[in-house]
Structures are given as structure tokens and as C-alpha cells.
Amino acid sequence: MEPTAAKTKTDAEASGNGTAPATETFDVHNPADGSVIETVEVASPERVAEVVARVRAAQPEWEAMGFKERYRWLGRLRDWMIDNADALADLMQSETGKVRADAELEAPFICDAINFWGQRAAGFLADETPSSHNPMFKVKRLRITYRPNPVVGVISPWNFPLILAFDDAIPALMAGAAVVVKPSEVTPLIAMEIARAWKEEVGGPDVIDVVNGTADTGGALIDEVDFIQFTGSDRTGRVVMKRAADTLTPVSLELGGKDPMIVLRDANVDRAANAAAFGGLGNTGQICMAIERVYVEEPIYDEFVDKLTKRVRELRQGVDDRSFKQDVGAMTFPPQVDIVSDHVEDAREKGARITTGGQRKDGPGNWYEPTVIADADHSMKVMVDETFGPVLGVMKVADADEAIRMANDTRYGLSASVMSRDTKHAERVARKLEVGAANIDDVLTNYFLQDLPMGGWKSSGVGFRHGEYGIKRFCRTEAIVSPRLPQGKRDPMWFPHRARDRRIMAAVFRFINARGLRNRLGIGKSRS
Ligand code: NAD
């Protein structure tokens, strides 16, 4: 993978709009070798306000054009992404250090999301017409309508810079909102490229834009938009929620995880070891839902550790090109290597066995070896804090009950895996886990199922994406109450109050709410 020549792209150029002057810039590095690949302009709070005002002005027309037309526009973006998948994966590799297989995953995922929301949004957001439980209101037609928050802000992290910027933007756009993305300052280029393509290649309406920067830019975006979708660490999530409280802006927060895998004694040990290796070390372990800790029932513990160690030792790590010659890439964010190293050293000092890996790699770029830590326990950081790197902690447990207890012994609750040949037994175990999703005899799959809600319990999030609520969360509901019958001059509840009207209403109220005919008719006492 050749680093791209360094060049400066202004925020205004990147978005194809505006003329606000630059005050600050930041460099984007290639994590595989540390070289600077681009210098990007920081969006000041004034610039953020300007961008939000511009897309806000375009939003009513976007909303008015309806679902079909919006899908047509987003379908053009999908087609452009399909035609340019290789170039997008090249760009992705250069700013993240991903191997080709990980980089090639993202654009198809977003194309699938466009089709999912394109086909389902109209149904999910169709008017609902409940009927009142109260017979007095049978004369009214009740309707619930869904209208978008006009501008949705998306703040995204660096580990899946395309998926996590647009997996939420697409349903917001399909709902009729305009979207402004603030990508991670570590990996802004792919989101900038999608915004450029939307404007210059697709010629789409002015309802998608990107603003770049760090906490100040993110904070300014929170101040300006009508809904904030945040994906990142729980530490930043708390700051985002507090900032949003100032303007009473609703939020959806997708935060960190410490996902467990439980390997039950009847599991296919080869499958469990392969699943742990892929679920834990895919994308160099930088997945919110990565398996970070494994609890294995005692009878198969040694066999599992041996097989997992062998599998991980065989993984190829290095700078990849387009030929899929590597399995594990660089770490994207340099400080994350220090966290990984700290967790491994802490486990080593506390008596765990490092069965493979356990070292930084020398040379340029951010590299840490794929690592397995056996005989880990909850006194070690690697089993309780988010590692977010190519490291798997493994712990022996006596039985499924202990595995459940240990799996739940965390402030996180994103997802989990239960490996077993007995699906029913594994599902019973899964129901006892405090997580937003559980994969039985599998890893990570729930994220690819747009049909299911994806979100975390406890410190892993507030709200969830995907599924019906995944689009409804971007909307405000409007309840419309209309008459079914011709209307008179006055309703009995209205002024002036009259004794006769009130007595009739009280009798009707009693008839409806009391139980037993005598009580309903007022000739006995009401009791339940
Ligand atoms: P982070 O919290 O450091 O940053 C996320 C984003 O927030 C970045 O764009 C950053 O610039 C911005 N930001 C930072 N401070 C801000 C502030 N004060 N106000 C507004 N915005 C601010 O997270 P990261 O290091 O980029 O990503 C890794 C974390 O993301 C991990 O904890 C991982 O588990 C989590 N994550 C969660 C999911 C999920 O779906 N639950 C998915 C991927 C990653």
C-alpha cells in the first residue's frame, strides 16, 4: 500500500461549498507507516453553524419529495459506491491501516443499508391509526405521523469510518432529515469522499455534509442540530449527552463494549476457537463488539486454549495491498497501542500466561501482535476494561452459571456470543446475559442484520440503531385527532359548564370505568 502524497484539502473544498477561512488544520496519518497522507482544515464553530444552516434550508424540499424519490437519490450514491469500491477500499486502507478484507467490507455494508432503508422506510414511518381504548372517543379518528428532526448530526469514531458515519446517516436521510457528519479526526477522509461524491458525482440535494475537527467541532455540531447520533467511547458519550442537555437535543449513543464469549462444554471446540480468533482479532480487534474475553467450561478449557493459540499464531500480520495477503492489520489510533500494551503487561504481572503474541512490533506505524492471554481473571485490566486491540483474554469457569456471572460482571453490555451445539441451551444462557444482542454459535453477525435492533445496555449505550426503531428515533411524532362525524356547535365539556352535561358525563365515566353491572349503573359500590 503506497501512501498518498500529502496535500491539503479544505473543509469548504471537501464539501464543495462555502468560503469560510481556515484557522487550523490537522494531519491524517497512514497507521501502517506513520506517513502524513493529507492535511485537513478544522471547522470552527462558525463554520459548523454555517453548514448546518445551509443543509437546514435544503431539508424541507428533501422531506417533501417523499420516500421513493429519496431512495432514488441514495440509490445513485449506492451505484457510485459499487463502481468505485476498489478506490474506496484503497482510501480506507491508507487512513486506517486495515487489511484489504476489512477495508472492503465497509462500502458493501452501506450499499445494503441504502437498500434496506430504501425499501423499508416508508413502511416503518407510515401513519399509524390506533383506535382509542375508551368508547367515549370512538367518534374520533386517531393518527400518529412521523416527521424527521430536520437536521441530524452524526459524530463517529475511527474504527469503521465509513460504516459508522453512514449506517446512521442513511436512515436519517430516508426519514427526510438532512445530515451533517463529524467524522473522527483520525480517519476523516472516507466520509469527506462520500460527501464529495454526493455533491459532485451524484449531484444530490444539499442535505449531506461533513465538518472536521475534534471536541470543539463536535460540541458545536451538538449545539446546532436537532438530533445527535454519537458513536464512540462511553467517556465521550457522557460529555456529549451533557452538552446536548443544554439545548434539550435528543441523543442516541452507541458506546464501548467488553464483549464476552461463553464456550459451553458441548461446543464444537474448533468452531469456538475459530470464532474467537475472528471475533476478537478481526479489524485488529478494533470493533466495539469484538470478543475481548472468553469464558470456557473446565472440561474443554485446555483444548480450547491450544486450538485458539495455534489459530492466532498462524495469522498473518502486516501491510496489505489489494491481494488479501494479510489477516491482521495495523492499529489505527497510536495511543490505543499504549492501552493494549498496558493491559497485556498488567495481565503478565498478575500471573496470566501469554500463549502467543504479547509484544509491540518494531518499525514505523502502529503495530501490536495478535495475542492470547490464558488463565486470565477479573483482577486484570484485560478482562474488565475495553482493550480495543488484537488481544483475547481467556478464563476457565466451572460451569455455565459461573460463565454467566463473569460475563455480566462488567459496566458494559453491548453483545455476547454463546458457543454450543445445543441451541436451546445456549439460548437459555443468552437470556441471562445483560447485553443488547447475543449470537449463538457465532460472532458479530447481529450487526449485519439491519432488521434487528443493535444497541448496548449499561455503559454501552442509550437507544439503538437498525430495525424499525432505528429510523423512528430520528423522527418526532405528531398525533392528529380528527372527527369521524359531523361536528356540532359545542362539545359537552366546553364552556359554559352545565350541571346536566356534567352529570351525564359522570354517569358515562362511571359506566365505562366501573366493573359489574350494578356498579356501572351506580346502584352499588365500585370495587375490584
Ligand atoms: P471517542 O469517544 O474518542 O471519539 C468519538 C468521536 O467523538 C470522534 O469523532 C471525536 O472527535 C468526537 N469527540 C471527542 N470529544 C468530543 C466532545 N467533547 N464532543 C463531541 N464530540 C467529541 O471514540 P474513538 O476513540 O473515536 O472510538 C473508539 C470507541 O468507540 C470505543 O470505545 C468503541 O467501543 C466505540 N465504538 C462503539 C460502537 C457502537 O456501535 N457501540 C461502534 C464503534 C466504536
XYZ file of C-alpha atoms and ligand atoms in Angstrom, residues 155-159 164 182-185 213-215 218-219 222 230-233 235-236 239-240 254-257 288 386 388 414 454 465, ligand 1:
78
model
C -20.388 12.061 15.353
C -18.387 8.959 14.500
C -15.248 7.075 15.619
C -12.200 5.848 13.696
C -12.587 2.071 13.684
C -20.193 4.281 11.468
C -18.335 14.919 12.079
C -16.008 12.004 11.450
C -13.160 11.088 13.738
C -10.190 13.385 13.272
C -12.212 18.625 13.831
C -12.098 17.316 17.365
C -14.131 18.021 20.516
C -18.270 18.036 17.746
C -19.556 20.278 20.524
C -24.359 19.274 19.068
C -22.956 9.592 18.611
C -20.767 6.526 18.255
C -17.595 6.390 20.333
C -16.310 5.754 23.830
C -16.342 8.588 28.299
C -17.066 10.933 25.366
C -19.785 14.534 27.620
C -21.967 14.529 24.503
C -23.610 3.790 20.660
C -20.690 3.285 23.019
C -17.908 0.949 24.002
C -18.008 -2.719 24.889
C -16.956 -2.251 19.573
C -12.070 -2.068 26.986
C -9.859 -2.368 21.693
C -23.120 -4.457 24.029
C -28.416 -3.023 17.714
C -29.791 1.594 15.646
P -14.063 8.808 21.022
O -15.166 8.802 22.002
O -12.721 9.231 21.456
O -14.421 9.760 19.770
C -15.599 9.549 19.004
C -15.930 10.833 18.271
O -16.287 11.842 19.214
C -14.795 11.415 17.437
O -15.323 11.902 16.235
C -14.285 12.559 18.319
O -13.652 13.594 17.602
C -15.592 13.046 18.922
N -15.451 13.801 20.168
C -14.455 13.719 21.078
N -14.716 14.556 22.118
C -15.900 15.145 21.852
C -16.701 16.106 22.540
N -16.331 16.592 23.725
N -17.860 16.495 21.975
C -18.244 15.996 20.794
N -17.532 15.094 20.082
C -16.373 14.671 20.618
O -14.036 7.342 20.403
P -12.985 6.734 19.370
O -11.703 6.528 20.097
O -13.015 7.502 18.100
O -13.669 5.307 19.054
C -13.463 4.158 19.826
C -14.630 3.951 20.769
O -15.841 3.878 20.026
C -14.536 2.625 21.504
O -14.915 2.820 22.839
C -15.545 1.751 20.787
O -16.066 0.695 21.526
C -16.600 2.758 20.445
N -17.447 2.270 19.355
C -18.754 1.961 19.616
C -19.553 1.438 18.598
C -21.003 1.058 18.812
O -21.729 0.921 17.839
N -21.445 0.868 20.052
C -19.010 1.272 17.332
C -17.689 1.597 17.123
C -16.905 2.113 18.138
